Amino acid sequence: MTTYEYPLDVEAIKALLPHRDPFLMIDEVIECTPHESVTAVKHVSADEPHFAGHFPGNPILPGVLIVEAMAQAGGVLSHISNAELEPKPLYMLVRVEDARFRRPVVPGDRLELRVVADKVRRGMWWYKCEASVGGELVASATVICAPGGDKA
């Protein structure tokens, strides 16, 4: 059985997910309880490429990237929960429900992502997700991911 020591850094996350810069949206995993939940962090930096156009002089992290960060955290949960599976599945985002954005996320923010496994059916994972900054809820969504092939 594979065991992990937390927090997981970017290199450990890269061993679990196929995402790479500039599209790896989580920087560390603080904790994970297999089959239950994961807490991850994205450090929002002013030099991220999307800020050049979203929006000049008023940089705001696009909501779709917050959702992607939630989905990637869910992918970490799925991979850790199924660490012994070979070949490793590639979990793909298949649906987002009830996405809500409560306040902008800006450079300098520490975005904490809390993802709870709601259910798993035929390899598909339903995640209840929340994103917060400084303890304040900034976004929430239900994210559904399904295995779609081997990990690249």
mmCIF file of C-alpha atoms in Angstrom:
data_model
loop_
_atom_site.group_PDB
_atom_site.id
_atom_site.type_symbol
_atom_site.label_atom_id
_atom_site.label_comp_id
_atom_site.label_asym_id
_atom_site.label_seq_id
_atom_site.Cartn_x
_atom_site.Cartn_y
_atom_site.Cartn_z
ATOM 1 C CA MET A 1 0.000 0.000 0.000
ATOM 2 C CA THR A 2 1.270 3.461 -0.929
ATOM 3 C CA THR A 3 1.615 5.951 1.913
ATOM 4 C CA TYR A 4 2.064 9.703 1.652
ATOM 5 C CA GLU A 5 3.578 12.274 3.992
ATOM 6 C CA TYR A 6 1.837 15.646 4.061
ATOM 7 C CA PRO A 7 2.109 18.262 2.890
ATOM 8 C CA LEU A 8 2.716 17.035 -0.660
ATOM 9 C CA ASP A 9 4.765 19.466 -2.749
ATOM 10 C CA VAL A 10 4.484 20.210 -6.471
ATOM 11 C CA GLU A 11 6.775 17.320 -7.451
ATOM 12 C CA ALA A 12 4.647 14.831 -5.510
ATOM 13 C CA ILE A 13 1.504 16.303 -7.096
ATOM 14 C CA LYS A 14 3.067 15.897 -10.566
ATOM 15 C CA ALA A 15 3.548 12.207 -9.787
ATOM 16 C CA LEU A 16 -0.246 11.960 -9.302
ATOM 17 C CA LEU A 17 -1.568 14.296 -12.025
ATOM 18 C CA PRO A 18 -0.621 14.732 -15.694
ATOM 19 C CA HIS A 19 -1.001 18.547 -15.511
ATOM 20 C CA ARG A 20 2.067 20.763 -15.917
ATOM 21 C CA ASP A 21 2.795 24.491 -15.945
ATOM 22 C CA PRO A 22 1.094 26.657 -16.846
ATOM 23 C CA PHE A 23 -1.955 24.472 -16.172
ATOM 24 C CA LEU A 24 -1.077 22.804 -12.869
ATOM 25 C CA MET A 25 -3.433 24.683 -10.555
ATOM 26 C CA ILE A 26 -2.428 23.337 -7.125
ATOM 27 C CA ASP A 27 0.853 23.919 -5.306
ATOM 28 C CA GLU A 28 0.529 21.668 -2.289
ATOM 29 C CA VAL A 29 -1.735 19.089 -0.703
ATOM 30 C CA ILE A 30 -2.123 19.689 3.021
ATOM 31 C CA GLU A 31 -4.018 16.518 3.873
ATOM 32 C CA CYS A 32 -5.901 13.679 2.285
ATOM 33 C CA THR A 33 -8.100 10.950 3.689
ATOM 34 C CA PRO A 34 -8.446 8.350 0.900
ATOM 35 C CA HIS A 35 -11.993 7.869 -0.396
ATOM 36 C CA GLU A 36 -13.159 10.840 1.721
ATOM 37 C CA SER A 37 -11.528 14.257 1.310
ATOM 38 C CA VAL A 38 -8.523 16.337 0.339
ATOM 39 C CA THR A 39 -7.330 19.839 1.172
ATOM 40 C CA ALA A 40 -5.012 21.533 -1.319
ATOM 41 C CA VAL A 41 -3.591 25.018 -1.807
ATOM 42 C CA LYS A 42 -2.964 27.287 -4.769
ATOM 43 C CA HIS A 43 -0.733 30.281 -4.155
ATOM 44 C CA VAL A 44 -2.060 32.935 -6.530
ATOM 45 C CA SER A 45 0.896 34.744 -8.081
ATOM 46 C CA ALA A 46 0.870 38.013 -10.059
ATOM 47 C CA ASP A 47 3.084 36.488 -12.780
ATOM 48 C CA GLU A 48 0.494 33.900 -13.894
ATOM 49 C CA PRO A 49 -0.097 34.333 -17.656
ATOM 50 C CA HIS A 50 -3.905 34.785 -17.531
ATOM 51 C CA PHE A 51 -3.569 37.963 -15.454
ATOM 52 C CA ALA A 52 -2.163 39.831 -18.471
ATOM 53 C CA GLY A 53 -5.635 39.868 -19.983
ATOM 54 C CA HIS A 54 -7.971 39.181 -17.024
ATOM 55 C CA PHE A 55 -7.971 42.101 -16.347
ATOM 56 C CA PRO A 56 -5.140 44.591 -17.093
ATOM 57 C CA GLY A 57 -4.690 46.771 -14.021
ATOM 58 C CA ASN A 58 -7.234 44.728 -12.052
ATOM 59 C CA PRO A 59 -6.047 41.085 -12.083
ATOM 60 C CA ILE A 60 -8.701 38.529 -11.081
ATOM 61 C CA LEU A 61 -8.250 34.747 -11.136
ATOM 62 C CA PRO A 62 -10.777 33.448 -13.698
ATOM 63 C CA GLY A 63 -13.575 31.437 -12.096
ATOM 64 C CA VAL A 64 -13.025 28.623 -14.560
ATOM 65 C CA LEU A 65 -9.478 28.228 -13.176
ATOM 66 C CA ILE A 66 -10.826 28.040 -9.624
ATOM 67 C CA VAL A 67 -13.103 25.219 -10.800
ATOM 68 C CA GLU A 68 -10.131 23.572 -12.535
ATOM 69 C CA ALA A 69 -8.129 23.789 -9.283
ATOM 70 C CA MET A 70 -11.024 22.093 -7.467
ATOM 71 C CA ALA A 71 -11.127 19.349 -10.126
ATOM 72 C CA GLN A 72 -7.352 18.826 -9.888
ATOM 73 C CA ALA A 73 -7.593 18.507 -6.102
ATOM 74 C CA GLY A 74 -10.336 15.937 -6.688
ATOM 75 C CA GLY A 75 -8.031 14.138 -9.109
ATOM 76 C CA VAL A 76 -5.406 13.918 -6.380
ATOM 77 C CA LEU A 77 -8.023 12.422 -4.047
ATOM 78 C CA SER A 78 -9.050 9.874 -6.685
ATOM 79 C CA HIS A 79 -5.456 8.869 -7.428
ATOM 80 C CA ILE A 80 -4.484 8.549 -3.770
ATOM 81 C CA SER A 81 -7.652 6.556 -3.102
ATOM 82 C CA ASN A 82 -6.758 4.189 -5.958
ATOM 83 C CA ALA A 83 -2.978 4.265 -5.598
ATOM 84 C CA GLU A 84 -2.591 0.588 -6.481
ATOM 85 C CA LEU A 85 -4.456 0.807 -9.827
ATOM 86 C CA GLU A 86 -2.331 0.112 -12.892
ATOM 87 C CA PRO A 87 -2.414 1.588 -15.391
ATOM 88 C CA LYS A 88 -3.227 4.870 -13.696
ATOM 89 C CA PRO A 89 -6.491 6.311 -15.044
ATOM 90 C CA LEU A 90 -6.645 9.826 -16.445
ATOM 91 C CA TYR A 91 -9.566 11.496 -14.641
ATOM 92 C CA MET A 92 -11.316 14.044 -16.835
ATOM 93 C CA LEU A 93 -13.734 16.777 -15.877
ATOM 94 C CA VAL A 94 -17.145 15.805 -17.265
ATOM 95 C CA ARG A 95 -19.574 18.118 -15.475
ATOM 96 C CA VAL A 96 -19.770 21.109 -13.144
ATOM 97 C CA GLU A 97 -22.952 21.823 -11.213
ATOM 98 C CA ASP A 98 -24.055 24.680 -8.976
ATOM 99 C CA ALA A 99 -20.880 26.742 -9.361
ATOM 100 C CA ARG A 100 -21.026 29.877 -7.235
ATOM 101 C CA PHE A 101 -18.459 32.667 -6.993
ATOM 102 C CA ARG A 102 -18.721 34.960 -3.995
ATOM 103 C CA ARG A 103 -15.743 37.289 -4.304
ATOM 104 C CA PRO A 104 -12.742 37.804 -6.589
ATOM 105 C CA VAL A 105 -9.490 35.924 -6.036
ATOM 106 C CA VAL A 106 -6.457 38.118 -6.708
ATOM 107 C CA PRO A 107 -2.654 37.860 -6.776
ATOM 108 C CA GLY A 108 -1.250 37.294 -3.306
ATOM 109 C CA ASP A 109 -4.219 35.199 -2.175
ATOM 110 C CA ARG A 110 -3.706 31.723 -0.736
ATOM 111 C CA LEU A 111 -6.582 29.752 -2.226
ATOM 112 C CA GLU A 112 -7.474 26.763 -0.057
ATOM 113 C CA LEU A 113 -9.415 24.015 -1.787
ATOM 114 C CA ARG A 114 -11.507 21.569 0.222
ATOM 115 C CA VAL A 115 -12.890 18.638 -1.772
ATOM 116 C CA VAL A 116 -15.123 15.946 -0.306
ATOM 117 C CA ALA A 117 -16.023 12.761 -2.175
ATOM 118 C CA ASP A 118 -19.805 12.740 -2.340
ATOM 119 C CA LYS A 119 -20.157 9.468 -4.242
ATOM 120 C CA VAL A 120 -18.343 7.157 -6.636
ATOM 121 C CA ARG A 121 -20.184 5.166 -9.305
ATOM 122 C CA ARG A 122 -18.602 3.108 -12.087
ATOM 123 C CA GLY A 123 -15.326 4.926 -11.596
ATOM 124 C CA MET A 124 -16.932 8.394 -11.757
ATOM 125 C CA TRP A 125 -16.352 10.690 -8.775
ATOM 126 C CA TRP A 126 -18.765 13.365 -7.527
ATOM 127 C CA TYR A 127 -16.916 15.985 -5.478
ATOM 128 C CA LYS A 128 -18.413 18.675 -3.252
ATOM 129 C CA CYS A 129 -15.902 21.501 -3.501
ATOM 130 C CA GLU A 130 -15.251 24.738 -1.671
ATOM 131 C CA ALA A 131 -12.532 27.320 -2.197
ATOM 132 C CA SER A 132 -11.662 29.848 0.472
ATOM 133 C CA VAL A 133 -9.203 32.663 1.123
ATOM 134 C CA GLY A 134 -8.336 33.472 4.719
ATOM 135 C CA GLY A 135 -11.222 31.328 5.925
ATOM 136 C CA GLU A 136 -13.749 33.186 3.731
ATOM 137 C CA LEU A 137 -15.660 31.092 1.199
ATOM 138 C CA VAL A 138 -14.959 32.465 -2.294
ATOM 139 C CA ALA A 139 -16.371 29.695 -4.522
ATOM 140 C CA SER A 140 -18.187 26.377 -4.412
ATOM 141 C CA ALA A 141 -19.278 23.748 -6.911
ATOM 142 C CA THR A 142 -20.080 20.123 -7.462
ATOM 143 C CA VAL A 143 -17.518 18.655 -9.839
ATOM 144 C CA ILE A 144 -17.857 15.286 -11.589
ATOM 145 C CA CYS A 145 -14.827 13.514 -13.042
ATOM 146 C CA ALA A 146 -14.580 10.234 -14.907
ATOM 147 C CA PRO A 147 -11.667 8.057 -15.957
ATOM 148 C CA GLY A 148 -10.935 8.615 -19.627
ATOM 149 C CA GLY A 149 -7.806 6.649 -20.414
ATOM 150 C CA ASP A 150 -4.297 5.985 -19.213
ATOM 151 C CA LYS A 151 -2.296 8.649 -17.453
ATOM 152 C CA ALA A 152 0.109 10.354 -19.843
#
